[in-house]
C-alpha cells in the first residue's frame, strides 16, 4: 500500500511489470498471476503519484521485487551417456573424467545444490567399488582398490549408472536424474623397460638415449635416483621420459648399473612406485693380457719323465670373462740356457700348462731355466717370464756314522730334558732340501716314550733327550734302535737299508726315591657334630722301592685329628667346630720304614658341614634403646638377632617370643621380625630388661629433650656425685678468694658434668 499527499489523487506503475503487477488508485500494489523466478528473478518497478489532471506530483519511486525460489525444477545431465578411459594403476583420487548436470533453481539455495553419486558399477567384482565420484563436482576417479586391481585383460570396460539430486541430496522430496557412463580400462604404460646394454668407451657424441619410460598421462615430472650413490652418476632423464647416458662407461671399473626412474605430479608427489632400470656395460677388447707376477717360478725334479706336468701359467685379462676378448693363447718364444737342447719345454696353447718336451732334466746340466712366454688375445700381445728350477730328487738314503753307540748307564733320577747321547747320519742329496733333511725316530726299545730325538737341521745331528722320567723298577735295561729317514719320499727303486739304522743299550741304575702319594690333595667332608673317634678320611702312598710306609700328620693346630700310621686312615680325636674352621687343613707325611727314611708330604682338607649348635644372640649392643616417658601411645623398638651357624642365602631365620608369660601383659614381640612393642602406656621412668627367648633386651623409659633421652647423673664408677661436685666447686671458689685477697691473678675454672649420652648437664644447687 502506497500513500501520497494532496494534490495527488492516484498512482501510476511503470517498469518490468510483465502485465503481472498492477496498482489501484488508492495505492494498493498487487499481482494478477503466478511469478516464475526462472523467467525473471527480479522485477524493477517505478511508482509515481498523479493529480487529477494526470500530472506527476511525486516520484517516480523505484521498487525492486525479488522472486523467492521454490524447488520446481529437476536437475538434468547435459548428456544421457558419457564415455571415458582410465589407465591401469592410475593414481587413486585423481579425476580422469567429469559428468555435469544443471538445475534452473537458485544455486544459492538448497534447491539448486546438486549431489552426484554412483548408483551401479558393472561388473561388480566381489562387491568392491573401483570407481568413485566427487559428489559436488561430478569428477570420477579410481578408488585405492581400483588403482591396484583394475586389469584390462580381465575386464577391459566398465559401465556406471550415475545419479544427480538437488536439495544437496538431503531431502526425500528432492528431484533426480541419471546418466550412463562407459569407461574403458587401458593398459598401464608405467613399466620398467627391458635391461639395456651400453657399449663401453663409446666415442659417439654424448648424451646418448638408451631407453625411455612413460607415465600414463601427460604432465608428469620425471627424475632418476642412483641406488649406489656414485660420486659421478652418468645418466639423465628429460621431461619426456627419455633416459640418456651422459659419458663413456668403462666396464672394467663398473660392469653394470641399477637406478630408479620416478614420476611425480605438479606438487612433487610420486604418481607411482619407482621403476628399476638395469644397464649392462658391454665389453670391448680394450685391455691387453697381464702377467700374474714379474717372474713365475716352477720347480721340476730331475729325472721326471717326458710329458710330466711342471705347472700351469695363468695370465690375466681385465676384459669380460668367457668372451672372445678374454680368451688367451700361450707360446714359448725363448729358452735360456739352451742346454743340453733348446725346446726342452712346451706349453699348451690355451690352458698354459707347462710340460717336459724332449727329455728328463739333470741338475748337473743346468739348475735353472728362464723362459719368455708370449700371451695374446684377439688384439694384444704381452711377454711374460717363467723360471723353472731343477730340484734334486731323493735318491740317496741317510747313513749313520756308526751302527752301534755302545752302552749308556744313567741313574733313574736323571732330569727330564737332559741330552744323554748325540747321533749323526749324513745324506748326499742336495743340502737343505727335503731330500737331504734327516729325521730320527726311535722304532724299538722305548714303548713308554721316555726318550726323544731332536734334529739340528743345519748339521743333521741328532740329540737323544729324556722326555719322561726314567724308572729302574719298570725298565732297568733297554735296547734302543734308531731309524734315520727323509721327510721327502725316496724315488722308486731306492729303499732304506741297514745303514739307516743304529742302536745303543740303556742301563738305568736304581736310586732310593721318596714315597709317592696317589694325590696332591686329599679331601673329605663330615658333619661338625660327628662323634669323637669317627673315621673322617684316608690317604694312600707307595714307595717305588717297595718299602713299608708310615703316615703322620703335621699342622694339626687344633688337635682335632689323628692318623693310623700303617693304613693312612684319619680319625677325629676331639669335637669339631665349623664356626672355628669350616675347612680344616693339615699335612700328611709318608715316611719310608727302613732304608734312608725318605719322606714326602701331601695335603688333607676336611670340610665341616654345619649343624644348628649355636643359640641366637643380639646382633649388636642395644643398651641405648629408649622410649620417651611418659608414653602418649603404645611404642615400639626394633632389634636384630644372629647366630654363629652357617646362614642360608636368605639370611638368618628366627622366631621371636617373650621369655615369660608375665611379660605378655605389658609387651608383645613380632614373631617373624625383631619388633618389640608396648601394650599400654603406663610404664615407670626406669630401665626394663625384657627376656626374649635366650636373650635379654634392655629398654629405658626416660624424659626426652629434643628427641634424646635425658638421664640425670647418678653415682657412677669413675664419676663424682652431685654432692662431691658441689664440694669441689666450693673449695675451688675459696682458693680463688684467697688469691684474690692477696692481689694475685688466677684463672676462672668452670666445671660441667656430662650425662650418659654426652649432653652437658650443668650442676644444680
Coordinates of N, CA, C and O in Angstrom, one line a residue, residues 400 403-406 421 423 440-447 451 453 464 478-484 497-498 500-506:
X400 N 124.1 -93.7 8.9 CA 124.7 -93.4 10.2 C 126.2 -93.5 10.1 O 126.8 -94.4 9.4
X403 N 126.9 -97.8 13.5 CA 125.7 -98.5 13.7 C 125.4 -98.8 15.2 O 124.3 -99.1 15.6
X404 N 126.5 -98.8 16.1 CA 126.3 -99.1 17.5 C 127.0 -98.1 18.3 O 128.2 -97.8 18.2
X405 N 126.1 -97.4 19.2 CA 126.7 -96.4 20.0 C 127.0 -96.9 21.4 O 127.1 -96.1 22.4
X406 N 127.1 -98.2 21.6 CA 127.5 -98.8 22.8 C 126.5 -98.8 24.0 O 125.3 -98.7 23.7
X421 N 122.8 -88.4 24.6 CA 123.6 -89.0 23.6 C 123.4 -88.2 22.3 O 122.4 -87.6 22.1
X423 N 123.9 -88.4 18.1 CA 124.0 -89.3 17.0 C 124.1 -88.6 15.7 O 123.7 -87.4 15.6
X440 N 115.2 -88.3 12.9 CA 115.5 -89.5 13.7 C 114.3 -90.0 14.4 O 113.5 -89.2 15.0
X441 N 114.1 -91.3 14.4 CA 112.9 -91.9 15.0 C 113.3 -93.1 15.8 O 114.1 -94.0 15.3
X442 N 112.9 -93.3 17.1 CA 113.1 -94.5 17.9 C 112.1 -95.5 17.5 O 110.9 -95.2 17.7
X443 N 112.5 -96.6 16.9 CA 111.5 -97.6 16.5 C 111.4 -98.8 17.3 O 110.6 -99.7 17.1
X444 N 112.3 -98.9 18.3 CA 112.3 -100.1 19.2 C 113.0 -99.8 20.5 O 113.9 -99.0 20.6
X445 N 112.4 -100.4 21.6 CA 113.0 -100.4 22.9 C 112.5 -99.3 23.8 O 113.0 -99.1 24.9
X446 N 111.5 -98.5 23.4 CA 111.1 -97.4 24.2 C 109.5 -97.2 24.0 O 109.1 -96.2 23.5
X447 N 108.8 -98.2 24.5 CA 107.4 -98.2 24.3 C 106.7 -97.1 25.1 O 105.6 -96.6 24.8
X451 N 112.1 -91.4 25.8 CA 113.2 -90.7 25.1 C 112.7 -90.1 23.8 O 111.7 -90.5 23.3
X453 N 114.3 -87.7 20.1 CA 115.5 -87.2 19.4 C 115.1 -85.9 18.7 O 114.2 -85.9 17.9
X464 N 119.7 -87.1 21.6 CA 118.8 -88.0 22.3 C 118.5 -87.4 23.7 O 119.5 -87.1 24.4
X478 N 117.3 -101.4 28.4 CA 116.6 -101.2 27.2 C 117.6 -101.2 26.0 O 118.6 -100.6 26.1
X479 N 117.2 -101.9 24.9 CA 118.0 -101.8 23.7 C 117.2 -100.9 22.7 O 116.2 -101.2 22.2
X480 N 117.8 -99.7 22.5 CA 117.2 -98.7 21.7 C 117.7 -98.7 20.3 O 118.9 -98.8 20.0
X481 N 116.7 -98.7 19.3 CA 117.1 -98.7 17.9 C 116.5 -97.5 17.3 O 115.4 -97.1 17.4
X482 N 117.4 -96.7 16.5 CA 117.0 -95.5 15.8 C 116.9 -95.8 14.3 O 117.5 -96.7 13.7
X483 N 116.0 -95.0 13.6 CA 116.0 -95.0 12.2 C 116.1 -93.6 11.7 O 115.5 -92.7 12.2
X484 N 117.0 -93.4 10.7 CA 117.2 -92.1 10.1 C 116.5 -92.1 8.7 O 116.7 -92.9 7.9
X497 N 118.1 -99.1 4.1 CA 118.7 -100.4 4.4 C 119.4 -100.2 5.8 O 119.1 -99.2 6.5
X498 N 120.2 -101.2 6.1 CA 120.8 -101.2 7.5 C 121.6 -100.0 7.8 O 121.8 -99.7 9.0
X500 N 120.8 -97.1 7.5 CA 120.0 -96.0 8.1 C 119.5 -96.4 9.5 O 118.6 -95.7 10.0
X501 N 120.0 -97.4 10.1 CA 119.6 -97.8 11.4 C 120.9 -97.8 12.4 O 122.0 -98.1 11.9
X502 N 120.6 -97.5 13.6 CA 121.7 -97.6 14.7 C 121.1 -97.9 16.0 O 119.8 -97.8 16.2
X503 N 121.9 -98.3 17.0 CA 121.3 -98.7 18.3 C 122.3 -98.4 19.4 O 123.5 -98.0 19.2
X504 N 121.8 -98.4 20.6 CA 122.6 -98.3 21.8 C 121.8 -99.0 22.9 O 120.6 -99.2 22.8
X505 N 122.5 -99.4 24.0 CA 121.9 -100.0 25.2 C 121.9 -99.1 26.3 O 122.9 -98.5 26.7
X506 N 120.7 -98.9 26.9 CA 120.4 -98.0 28.0 C 120.3 -98.8 29.3 O 119.4 -99.7 29.4

